[in-house]
GROMACS .gro file of C-alpha atoms in nm:
model
  445
    1UNK     CA    1  -0.264   0.023   1.095
    2UNK     CA    2  -0.487   0.232   0.870
    3UNK     CA    3  -0.785   0.024   0.753
    4UNK     CA    4  -0.998   0.161   0.471
    5UNK     CA    5  -1.361   0.055   0.517
    6UNK     CA    6  -1.420   0.030   0.142
    7UNK     CA    7  -1.106  -0.184   0.100
    8UNK     CA    8  -1.223  -0.413   0.382
    9UNK     CA    9  -1.558  -0.458   0.206
   10UNK     CA   10  -1.380  -0.608  -0.094
   11UNK     CA   11  -1.313  -0.911   0.129
   12UNK     CA   12  -1.603  -0.911   0.376
   13UNK     CA   13  -1.962  -0.791   0.309
   14UNK     CA   14  -1.975  -0.575   0.622
   15UNK     CA   15  -2.257  -0.319   0.584
   16UNK     CA   16  -2.248  -0.151   0.924
   17UNK     CA   17  -2.099   0.185   1.019
   18UNK     CA   18  -1.735   0.262   1.083
   19UNK     CA   19  -1.824   0.349   1.443
   20UNK     CA   20  -1.990   0.013   1.510
   21UNK     CA   21  -1.696  -0.173   1.358
   22UNK     CA   22  -1.452   0.031   1.565
   23UNK     CA   23  -1.636  -0.065   1.886
   24UNK     CA   24  -1.636  -0.434   1.797
   25UNK     CA   25  -1.267  -0.440   1.703
   26UNK     CA   26  -1.177  -0.260   2.025
   27UNK     CA   27  -1.358  -0.529   2.226
   28UNK     CA   28  -1.155  -0.789   2.036
   29UNK     CA   29  -0.832  -0.625   2.154
   30UNK     CA   30  -0.774  -0.424   1.836
   31UNK     CA   31  -0.810  -0.081   1.991
   32UNK     CA   32  -0.924   0.211   1.778
   33UNK     CA   33  -0.718   0.528   1.790
   34UNK     CA   34  -0.951   0.734   1.570
   35UNK     CA   35  -1.169   0.728   1.260
   36UNK     CA   36  -1.004   0.931   0.986
   37UNK     CA   37  -1.189   1.098   0.698
   38UNK     CA   38  -0.890   1.147   0.467
   39UNK     CA   39  -1.063   1.356   0.201
   40UNK     CA   40  -1.307   1.550   0.418
   41UNK     CA   41  -1.124   1.875   0.336
   42UNK     CA   42  -1.222   1.849  -0.032
   43UNK     CA   43  -1.580   1.745   0.036
   44UNK     CA   44  -1.714   2.066  -0.119
   45UNK     CA   45  -1.512   2.040  -0.443
   46UNK     CA   46  -1.743   1.986  -0.742
   47UNK     CA   47  -1.717   1.859  -1.098
   48UNK     CA   48  -1.736   2.132  -1.363
   49UNK     CA   49  -1.727   2.151  -1.742
   50UNK     CA   50  -1.500   2.406  -1.912
   51UNK     CA   51  -1.746   2.555  -2.162
   52UNK     CA   52  -1.511   2.825  -2.295
   53UNK     CA   53  -1.136   2.885  -2.266
   54UNK     CA   54  -0.965   3.190  -2.421
   55UNK     CA   55  -0.619   3.344  -2.369
   56UNK     CA   56  -0.592   3.613  -2.103
   57UNK     CA   57  -0.544   3.950  -2.277
   58UNK     CA   58  -0.285   4.064  -2.023
   59UNK     CA   59  -0.089   3.739  -1.971
   60UNK     CA   60   0.113   3.504  -2.192
   61UNK     CA   61   0.026   3.192  -1.988
   62UNK     CA   62  -0.314   3.249  -1.824
   63UNK     CA   63  -0.656   3.165  -1.967
   64UNK     CA   64  -1.003   3.296  -1.894
   65UNK     CA   65  -1.242   3.006  -1.853
   66UNK     CA   66  -1.617   2.986  -1.824
   67UNK     CA   67  -1.719   2.677  -1.630
   68UNK     CA   68  -2.053   2.508  -1.574
   69UNK     CA   69  -2.101   2.367  -1.226
   70UNK     CA   70  -2.457   2.260  -1.292
   71UNK     CA   71  -2.595   2.560  -1.106
   72UNK     CA   72  -2.772   2.727  -1.398
   73UNK     CA   73  -2.512   2.991  -1.483
   74UNK     CA   74  -2.149   2.997  -1.595
   75UNK     CA   75  -1.871   3.108  -1.360
   76UNK     CA   76  -1.569   3.308  -1.476
   77UNK     CA   77  -1.237   3.157  -1.359
   78UNK     CA   78  -0.884   3.266  -1.449
   79UNK     CA   79  -0.652   2.966  -1.475
   80UNK     CA   80  -0.274   2.953  -1.526
   81UNK     CA   81  -0.239   2.578  -1.586
   82UNK     CA   82  -0.076   2.490  -1.919
   83UNK     CA   83  -0.314   2.201  -1.993
   84UNK     CA   84  -0.651   2.376  -1.945
   85UNK     CA   85  -0.876   2.366  -2.252
   86UNK     CA   86  -1.238   2.403  -2.357
   87UNK     CA   87  -1.448   2.089  -2.330
   88UNK     CA   88  -1.264   1.947  -2.031
   89UNK     CA   89  -1.426   1.802  -1.721
   90UNK     CA   90  -1.244   1.942  -1.417
   91UNK     CA   91  -1.252   1.980  -1.039
   92UNK     CA   92  -1.341   2.331  -0.921
   93UNK     CA   93  -1.328   2.501  -0.584
   94UNK     CA   94  -1.605   2.760  -0.578
   95UNK     CA   95  -1.613   3.079  -0.368
   96UNK     CA   96  -1.596   3.011   0.004
   97UNK     CA   97  -1.420   2.674  -0.027
   98UNK     CA   98  -1.139   2.606   0.222
   99UNK     CA   99  -0.860   2.414   0.051
  100UNK     CA  100  -0.650   2.140   0.220
  101UNK     CA  101  -0.366   2.390   0.280
  102UNK     CA  102  -0.605   2.629   0.456
  103UNK     CA  103  -0.647   2.874   0.166
  104UNK     CA  104  -1.000   3.015   0.137
  105UNK     CA  105  -1.118   3.071  -0.221
  106UNK     CA  106  -1.233   3.433  -0.261
  107UNK     CA  107  -1.330   3.655  -0.549
  108UNK     CA  108  -1.014   3.792  -0.705
  109UNK     CA  109  -0.883   3.996  -0.998
  110UNK     CA  110  -0.593   3.842  -1.187
  111UNK     CA  111  -0.424   4.077  -1.432
  112UNK     CA  112  -0.744   4.283  -1.441
  113UNK     CA  113  -0.986   3.994  -1.504
  114UNK     CA  114  -1.232   3.876  -1.232
  115UNK     CA  115  -1.207   3.516  -1.111
  116UNK     CA  116  -1.475   3.336  -0.908
  117UNK     CA  117  -1.307   3.010  -0.811
  118UNK     CA  118  -1.013   2.782  -0.886
  119UNK     CA  119  -0.969   2.490  -1.127
  120UNK     CA  120  -0.764   2.244  -0.920
  121UNK     CA  121  -0.459   2.025  -0.966
  122UNK     CA  122  -0.408   1.698  -0.779
  123UNK     CA  123  -0.162   1.864  -0.541
  124UNK     CA  124  -0.404   2.146  -0.457
  125UNK     CA  125  -0.663   1.878  -0.379
  126UNK     CA  126  -0.421   1.683  -0.158
  127UNK     CA  127  -0.448   1.379  -0.386
  128UNK     CA  128  -0.080   1.365  -0.488
  129UNK     CA  129   0.229   1.581  -0.543
  130UNK     CA  130   0.143   1.630  -0.912
  131UNK     CA  131   0.132   2.001  -0.998
  132UNK     CA  132   0.216   1.989  -1.369
  133UNK     CA  133  -0.138   2.093  -1.458
  134UNK     CA  134  -0.501   2.073  -1.357
  135UNK     CA  135  -0.674   1.741  -1.289
  136UNK     CA  136  -0.867   1.643  -1.601
  137UNK     CA  137  -1.157   1.405  -1.529
  138UNK     CA  138  -1.347   1.163  -1.755
  139UNK     CA  139  -1.616   1.328  -1.965
  140UNK     CA  140  -1.876   1.089  -1.822
  141UNK     CA  141  -1.879   1.276  -1.491
  142UNK     CA  142  -2.176   1.507  -1.442
  143UNK     CA  143  -2.135   1.880  -1.370
  144UNK     CA  144  -2.230   1.966  -1.012
  145UNK     CA  145  -2.149   1.624  -0.862
  146UNK     CA  146  -1.916   1.608  -0.565
  147UNK     CA  147  -1.561   1.507  -0.654
  148UNK     CA  148  -1.530   1.265  -0.359
  149UNK     CA  149  -1.835   1.077  -0.488
  150UNK     CA  150  -1.740   1.045  -0.855
  151UNK     CA  151  -1.383   0.939  -0.769
  152UNK     CA  152  -1.515   0.697  -0.505
  153UNK     CA  153  -1.260   0.830  -0.257
  154UNK     CA  154  -1.216   0.659   0.080
  155UNK     CA  155  -1.458   0.816   0.328
  156UNK     CA  156  -1.381   0.620   0.648
  157UNK     CA  157  -1.037   0.493   0.750
  158UNK     CA  158  -0.991   0.328   1.089
  159UNK     CA  159  -0.662   0.395   1.266
  160UNK     CA  160  -0.615   0.080   1.474
  161UNK     CA  161  -0.348   0.032   1.740
  162UNK     CA  162  -0.203  -0.313   1.671
  163UNK     CA  163  -0.021  -0.462   1.969
  164UNK     CA  164   0.322  -0.623   1.901
  165UNK     CA  165   0.183  -0.977   1.933
  166UNK     CA  166  -0.075  -0.925   1.655
  167UNK     CA  167   0.140  -0.894   1.346
  168UNK     CA  168  -0.128  -1.102   1.170
  169UNK     CA  169  -0.354  -0.795   1.182
  170UNK     CA  170  -0.115  -0.562   1.000
  171UNK     CA  171  -0.300  -0.613   0.673
  172UNK     CA  172  -0.645  -0.569   0.523
  173UNK     CA  173  -0.675  -0.947   0.486
  174UNK     CA  174  -0.575  -1.006   0.849
  175UNK     CA  175  -0.832  -0.759   0.978
  176UNK     CA  176  -1.094  -0.891   0.734
  177UNK     CA  177  -1.049  -1.234   0.890
  178UNK     CA  178  -1.126  -1.087   1.234
  179UNK     CA  179  -1.429  -0.895   1.104
  180UNK     CA  180  -1.569  -1.198   0.922
  181UNK     CA  181  -1.543  -1.405   1.240
  182UNK     CA  182  -1.682  -1.131   1.465
  183UNK     CA  183  -1.992  -1.082   1.251
  184UNK     CA  184  -2.024  -1.439   1.120
  185UNK     CA  185  -1.976  -1.319   0.762
  186UNK     CA  186  -1.814  -1.496   0.466
  187UNK     CA  187  -1.465  -1.392   0.368
  188UNK     CA  188  -1.341  -1.411   0.009
  189UNK     CA  189  -1.007  -1.313  -0.140
  190UNK     CA  190  -1.048  -1.204  -0.504
  191UNK     CA  191  -0.806  -1.377  -0.742
  192UNK     CA  192  -0.539  -1.190  -0.935
  193UNK     CA  193  -0.471  -1.402  -1.246
  194UNK     CA  194  -0.101  -1.432  -1.327
  195UNK     CA  195   0.041  -1.535  -1.665
  196UNK     CA  196   0.391  -1.684  -1.642
  197UNK     CA  197   0.628  -1.703  -1.938
  198UNK     CA  198   0.975  -1.826  -2.024
  199UNK     CA  199   1.185  -1.511  -1.988
  200UNK     CA  200   1.527  -1.489  -2.151
  201UNK     CA  201   1.695  -1.267  -1.892
  202UNK     CA  202   1.941  -1.305  -1.602
  203UNK     CA  203   1.786  -1.478  -1.301
  204UNK     CA  204   1.987  -1.400  -0.987
  205UNK     CA  205   2.103  -1.690  -0.773
  206UNK     CA  206   1.992  -1.641  -0.410
  207UNK     CA  207   2.257  -1.688  -0.140
  208UNK     CA  208   2.182  -1.663   0.233
  209UNK     CA  209   2.482  -1.647   0.463
  210UNK     CA  210   2.298  -1.737   0.785
  211UNK     CA  211   1.961  -1.920   0.801
  212UNK     CA  212   1.902  -1.765   1.145
  213UNK     CA  213   1.889  -1.417   0.988
  214UNK     CA  214   1.681  -1.492   0.677
  215UNK     CA  215   1.438  -1.783   0.684
  216UNK     CA  216   1.335  -1.758   0.320
  217UNK     CA  217   1.394  -1.538   0.016
  218UNK     CA  218   1.187  -1.550  -0.303
  219UNK     CA  219   1.194  -1.343  -0.619
  220UNK     CA  220   1.068  -1.322  -0.974
  221UNK     CA  221   1.208  -1.151  -1.283
  222UNK     CA  222   0.973  -0.929  -1.484
  223UNK     CA  223   1.087  -0.790  -1.821
  224UNK     CA  224   0.943  -0.548  -2.075
  225UNK     CA  225   0.767  -0.325  -1.823
  226UNK     CA  226   0.664   0.038  -1.871
  227UNK     CA  227   0.710   0.242  -1.554
  228UNK     CA  228   0.446   0.514  -1.532
  229UNK     CA  229   0.193   0.677  -1.302
  230UNK     CA  230  -0.053   0.435  -1.140
  231UNK     CA  231  -0.426   0.455  -1.209
  232UNK     CA  232  -0.595   0.718  -0.996
  233UNK     CA  233  -0.800   0.469  -0.791
  234UNK     CA  234  -0.485   0.293  -0.671
  235UNK     CA  235  -0.301   0.619  -0.601
  236UNK     CA  236  -0.588   0.771  -0.405
  237UNK     CA  237  -0.634   0.455  -0.196
  238UNK     CA  238  -0.267   0.453  -0.101
  239UNK     CA  239  -0.286   0.824  -0.017
  240UNK     CA  240  -0.583   0.758   0.212
  241UNK     CA  241  -0.375   0.495   0.394
  242UNK     CA  242  -0.084   0.733   0.446
  243UNK     CA  243   0.141   0.609   0.164
  244UNK     CA  244   0.278   0.843  -0.103
  245UNK     CA  245   0.229   0.712  -0.459
  246UNK     CA  246   0.549   0.690  -0.666
  247UNK     CA  247   0.504   0.475  -0.979
  248UNK     CA  248   0.299   0.177  -1.088
  249UNK     CA  249   0.567  -0.080  -0.993
  250UNK     CA  250   0.651   0.071  -0.654
  251UNK     CA  251   0.285   0.143  -0.577
  252UNK     CA  252   0.200  -0.225  -0.631
  253UNK     CA  253   0.457  -0.331  -0.370
  254UNK     CA  254   0.301  -0.089  -0.119
  255UNK     CA  255  -0.051  -0.198  -0.212
  256UNK     CA  256   0.031  -0.565  -0.152
  257UNK     CA  257   0.207  -0.474   0.174
  258UNK     CA  258  -0.113  -0.313   0.302
  259UNK     CA  259  -0.342  -0.580   0.159
  260UNK     CA  260  -0.146  -0.896   0.247
  261UNK     CA  261   0.097  -0.781   0.518
  262UNK     CA  262   0.401  -0.896   0.317
  263UNK     CA  263   0.665  -0.628   0.251
  264UNK     CA  264   0.812  -0.648  -0.100
  265UNK     CA  265   1.094  -0.466  -0.272
  266UNK     CA  266   1.146  -0.398  -0.642
  267UNK     CA  267   1.500  -0.375  -0.782
  268UNK     CA  268   1.595  -0.250  -1.126
  269UNK     CA  269   1.701  -0.582  -1.282
  270UNK     CA  270   1.980  -0.414  -1.483
  271UNK     CA  271   2.139  -0.290  -1.161
  272UNK     CA  272   2.173  -0.633  -0.999
  273UNK     CA  273   2.538  -0.702  -1.081
  274UNK     CA  274   2.711  -1.036  -1.106
  275UNK     CA  275   2.403  -1.256  -1.124
  276UNK     CA  276   2.376  -1.298  -0.747
  277UNK     CA  277   2.155  -1.169  -0.468
  278UNK     CA  278   2.326  -1.224  -0.135
  279UNK     CA  279   2.161  -1.188   0.206
  280UNK     CA  280   2.444  -1.121   0.450
  281UNK     CA  281   2.550  -0.889   0.733
  282UNK     CA  282   2.716  -0.560   0.644
  283UNK     CA  283   3.086  -0.499   0.680
  284UNK     CA  284   3.171  -0.283   0.981
  285UNK     CA  285   3.184   0.083   0.874
  286UNK     CA  286   3.046   0.015   0.525
  287UNK     CA  287   2.874   0.313   0.358
  288UNK     CA  288   2.538   0.283   0.184
  289UNK     CA  289   2.293   0.538   0.039
  290UNK     CA  290   1.926   0.458   0.104
  291UNK     CA  291   1.629   0.555  -0.113
  292UNK     CA  292   1.581   0.878   0.081
  293UNK     CA  293   1.920   0.998  -0.046
  294UNK     CA  294   2.096   0.974   0.291
  295UNK     CA  295   2.429   0.801   0.332
  296UNK     CA  296   2.431   0.545   0.613
  297UNK     CA  297   2.729   0.403   0.799
  298UNK     CA  298   2.653   0.037   0.866
  299UNK     CA  299   2.753  -0.198   1.143
  300UNK     CA  300   2.835  -0.567   1.125
  301UNK     CA  301   2.500  -0.665   1.277
  302UNK     CA  302   2.296  -0.482   1.007
  303UNK     CA  303   2.150  -0.731   0.761
  304UNK     CA  304   2.190  -0.631   0.396
  305UNK     CA  305   2.088  -0.742   0.049
  306UNK     CA  306   2.395  -0.742  -0.177
  307UNK     CA  307   2.505  -0.813  -0.531
  308UNK     CA  308   2.857  -0.884  -0.650
  309UNK     CA  309   2.963  -0.521  -0.606
  310UNK     CA  310   2.811  -0.433  -0.268
  311UNK     CA  311   2.497  -0.337  -0.078
  312UNK     CA  312   2.173  -0.280  -0.274
  313UNK     CA  313   1.928  -0.269   0.021
  314UNK     CA  314   1.902  -0.268   0.398
  315UNK     CA  315   1.712  -0.592   0.454
  316UNK     CA  316   1.357  -0.531   0.571
  317UNK     CA  317   1.412  -0.157   0.622
  318UNK     CA  318   1.478   0.038   0.301
  319UNK     CA  319   1.613  -0.011  -0.050
  320UNK     CA  320   1.913   0.156  -0.203
  321UNK     CA  321   1.923   0.463  -0.427
  322UNK     CA  322   2.148   0.290  -0.679
  323UNK     CA  323   1.904   0.007  -0.758
  324UNK     CA  324   1.571   0.191  -0.741
  325UNK     CA  325   1.301   0.166  -1.005
  326UNK     CA  326   1.295   0.468  -1.240
  327UNK     CA  327   1.112   0.561  -1.558
  328UNK     CA  328   1.407   0.415  -1.750
  329UNK     CA  329   1.373   0.072  -1.586
  330UNK     CA  330   1.271  -0.203  -1.830
  331UNK     CA  331   1.313  -0.502  -1.599
  332UNK     CA  332   1.233  -0.574  -1.235
  333UNK     CA  333   1.358  -0.823  -0.981
  334UNK     CA  334   1.079  -0.843  -0.724
  335UNK     CA  335   1.171  -0.962  -0.375
  336UNK     CA  336   0.958  -1.127  -0.107
  337UNK     CA  337   1.147  -1.242   0.202
  338UNK     CA  338   1.120  -1.337   0.568
  339UNK     CA  339   1.384  -1.195   0.801
  340UNK     CA  340   1.454  -1.248   1.170
  341UNK     CA  341   1.244  -0.983   1.349
  342UNK     CA  342   1.504  -0.886   1.611
  343UNK     CA  343   1.766  -0.812   1.344
  344UNK     CA  344   1.538  -0.576   1.155
  345UNK     CA  345   1.426  -0.406   1.477
  346UNK     CA  346   1.784  -0.339   1.584
  347UNK     CA  347   1.885  -0.179   1.253
  348UNK     CA  348   1.566   0.027   1.229
  349UNK     CA  349   1.606   0.164   1.583
  350UNK     CA  350   1.977   0.238   1.550
  351UNK     CA  351   1.934   0.433   1.226
  352UNK     CA  352   1.604   0.595   1.329
  353UNK     CA  353   1.468   0.458   1.004
  354UNK     CA  354   1.120   0.315   1.050
  355UNK     CA  355   0.919   0.210   0.747
  356UNK     CA  356   0.594   0.028   0.678
  357UNK     CA  357   0.809  -0.273   0.588
  358UNK     CA  358   1.026  -0.270   0.901
  359UNK     CA  359   0.717  -0.224   1.121
  360UNK     CA  360   0.583  -0.554   0.988
  361UNK     CA  361   0.910  -0.745   0.979
  362UNK     CA  362   0.972  -0.652   1.342
  363UNK     CA  363   0.645  -0.820   1.440
  364UNK     CA  364   0.675  -1.128   1.224
  365UNK     CA  365   0.567  -1.216   0.870
  366UNK     CA  366   0.345  -1.502   0.753
  367UNK     CA  367   0.611  -1.711   0.583
  368UNK     CA  368   0.349  -1.949   0.449
  369UNK     CA  369   0.213  -1.674   0.225
  370UNK     CA  370   0.536  -1.510   0.108
  371UNK     CA  371   0.534  -1.679  -0.233
  372UNK     CA  372   0.160  -1.617  -0.272
  373UNK     CA  373   0.200  -1.247  -0.197
  374UNK     CA  374   0.489  -1.228  -0.445
  375UNK     CA  375   0.279  -1.376  -0.724
  376UNK     CA  376  -0.016  -1.154  -0.633
  377UNK     CA  377   0.211  -0.850  -0.676
  378UNK     CA  378   0.349  -0.986  -1.005
  379UNK     CA  379  -0.006  -1.016  -1.138
  380UNK     CA  380  -0.077  -0.652  -1.049
  381UNK     CA  381   0.247  -0.530  -1.208
  382UNK     CA  382   0.165  -0.728  -1.522
  383UNK     CA  383  -0.177  -0.563  -1.532
  384UNK     CA  384  -0.052  -0.208  -1.473
  385UNK     CA  385   0.296  -0.202  -1.627
  386UNK     CA  386   0.278  -0.484  -1.881
  387UNK     CA  387   0.575  -0.710  -1.933
  388UNK     CA  388   0.642  -1.081  -1.894
  389UNK     CA  389   0.669  -1.253  -1.556
  390UNK     CA  390   0.921  -1.536  -1.547
  391UNK     CA  391   0.797  -1.886  -1.473
  392UNK     CA  392   1.123  -1.947  -1.286
  393UNK     CA  393   1.105  -1.870  -0.915
  394UNK     CA  394   1.434  -1.751  -0.767
  395UNK     CA  395   1.430  -1.895  -0.418
  396UNK     CA  396   1.627  -2.006  -0.116
  397UNK     CA  397   1.441  -2.121   0.194
  398UNK     CA  398   1.691  -2.260   0.447
  399UNK     CA  399   1.421  -2.274   0.714
  400UNK     CA  400   1.108  -2.399   0.535
  401UNK     CA  401   0.776  -2.299   0.682
  402UNK     CA  402   0.621  -2.570   0.900
  403UNK     CA  403   0.277  -2.506   1.055
  404UNK     CA  404   0.284  -2.513   1.434
  405UNK     CA  405   0.097  -2.804   1.595
  406UNK     CA  406  -0.098  -2.694   1.902
  407UNK     CA  407  -0.296  -2.919   2.133
  408UNK     CA  408  -0.637  -2.784   2.236
  409UNK     CA  409  -0.851  -2.937   2.511
  410UNK     CA  410  -1.214  -2.814   2.516
  411UNK     CA  411  -1.249  -2.908   2.884
  412UNK     CA  412  -0.946  -2.698   2.976
  413UNK     CA  413  -1.086  -2.408   2.773
  414UNK     CA  414  -1.416  -2.425   2.966
  415UNK     CA  415  -1.232  -2.442   3.299
  416UNK     CA  416  -1.027  -2.132   3.219
  417UNK     CA  417  -1.324  -1.930   3.091
  418UNK     CA  418  -1.571  -2.034   3.361
  419UNK     CA  419  -1.824  -2.109   3.087
  420UNK     CA  420  -1.840  -2.380   2.824
  421UNK     CA  421  -1.859  -2.220   2.475
  422UNK     CA  422  -1.941  -2.553   2.314
  423UNK     CA  423  -1.735  -2.749   2.066
  424UNK     CA  424  -1.924  -2.613   1.762
  425UNK     CA  425  -1.842  -2.255   1.859
  426UNK     CA  426  -1.480  -2.342   1.938
  427UNK     CA  427  -1.430  -2.518   1.605
  428UNK     CA  428  -1.597  -2.228   1.420
  429UNK     CA  429  -1.361  -1.977   1.582
  430UNK     CA  430  -1.046  -2.179   1.519
  431UNK     CA  431  -1.125  -2.254   1.155
  432UNK     CA  432  -1.235  -1.892   1.103
  433UNK     CA  433  -0.893  -1.777   1.222
  434UNK     CA  434  -0.733  -1.998   0.957
  435UNK     CA  435  -0.648  -2.304   1.166
  436UNK     CA  436  -0.685  -2.658   1.039
  437UNK     CA  437  -0.853  -2.850   1.319
  438UNK     CA  438  -0.812  -3.227   1.358
  439UNK     CA  439  -0.985  -3.452   1.609
  440UNK     CA  440  -1.315  -3.425   1.794
  441UNK     CA  441  -1.248  -3.594   2.128
  442UNK     CA  442  -1.091  -3.471   2.448
  443UNK     CA  443  -0.788  -3.329   2.266
  444UNK     CA  444  -0.780  -3.151   1.931
  445UNK     CA  445  -0.480  -3.062   1.716
   0.00000   0.00000   0.00000
């Protein structure tokens, strides 16, 4: 689990170092693998202003730029990007900079004109796969400032080894709960306001063939969306946590997965055929193409999500190519479900297809927060992609969530530990972990 320190601080006011936090979490059984500095290789990239931009005399696509890096003199840089222009604020690698791909920026002559640096695209900076042109920054950024500072990029990311019994810690919120308790700090979860509307669109009926395979399935219809690139802050945060940004709708599902621990999947609403979403095992030998473009041969013990015409997703593992969200998508059916862990684990292992979603489903999902996570994602999609979120919840929960009742005896706790922590401490720990504690005598519930 990759935990961004700045993301954690949105929930808990922890002000210590990444190293101190890593030591404390390790002592709590959440062992640190390493502290990652995801953007350390662009630490020397600076903000520049393009003061002048003229066509290259010996090229039909290059430009000769004079840039101001706040160092008192202008630098001459030859740039071949189609979107470069005078007056822009850009990211520049000066002479001597080592780029993320290992390239060292040196003085060069391009078509006879000297160049003393490089104006960078997002891909050259390792921020995304976008290489259509240079990264153009807001004009409010000051020349000479470090790019990692003005973009507020993640500086410390903790790579934590989560044991199979701690699925509750496979999210920022789950780890924030542990940190708040460890340091006796308050924990708050910022609201994401959601506006629900009556939506005149097909709402799939949810059918579950076997309650032992799918305990609950929830979904909402969102119409009138505009699929586009996500805001840079969201994209860069996902990149720091090892997730490739795709589009605003898909990025939201990954963001909520990391934040709340609930895997979600977005279907193109127009590609759900027959007005039904069916959770059922595959047919032996059935063929299905996953989002990565590979055709899979399924077995009868693989759990699938289906519509009237066939498979649209491998439950808990990966969606299907035929129902993916594209720039042409105008409506979304957003899924939040709870599947039997062993079923997901078996399919993932057999196909060699591990995903962030399957990793969490295999270890157990907090069914009590599945609807909440769904609505939190809907609020983000509404904010980033527009559209109307239906006030009608598509749901089927054959095995409703029931909180487990556990008896706790303080005297037994003291006997096992060899020291009496005291009832105040015990109650503080249990409530801090999210338990509702009843009773104050010899036995608590």
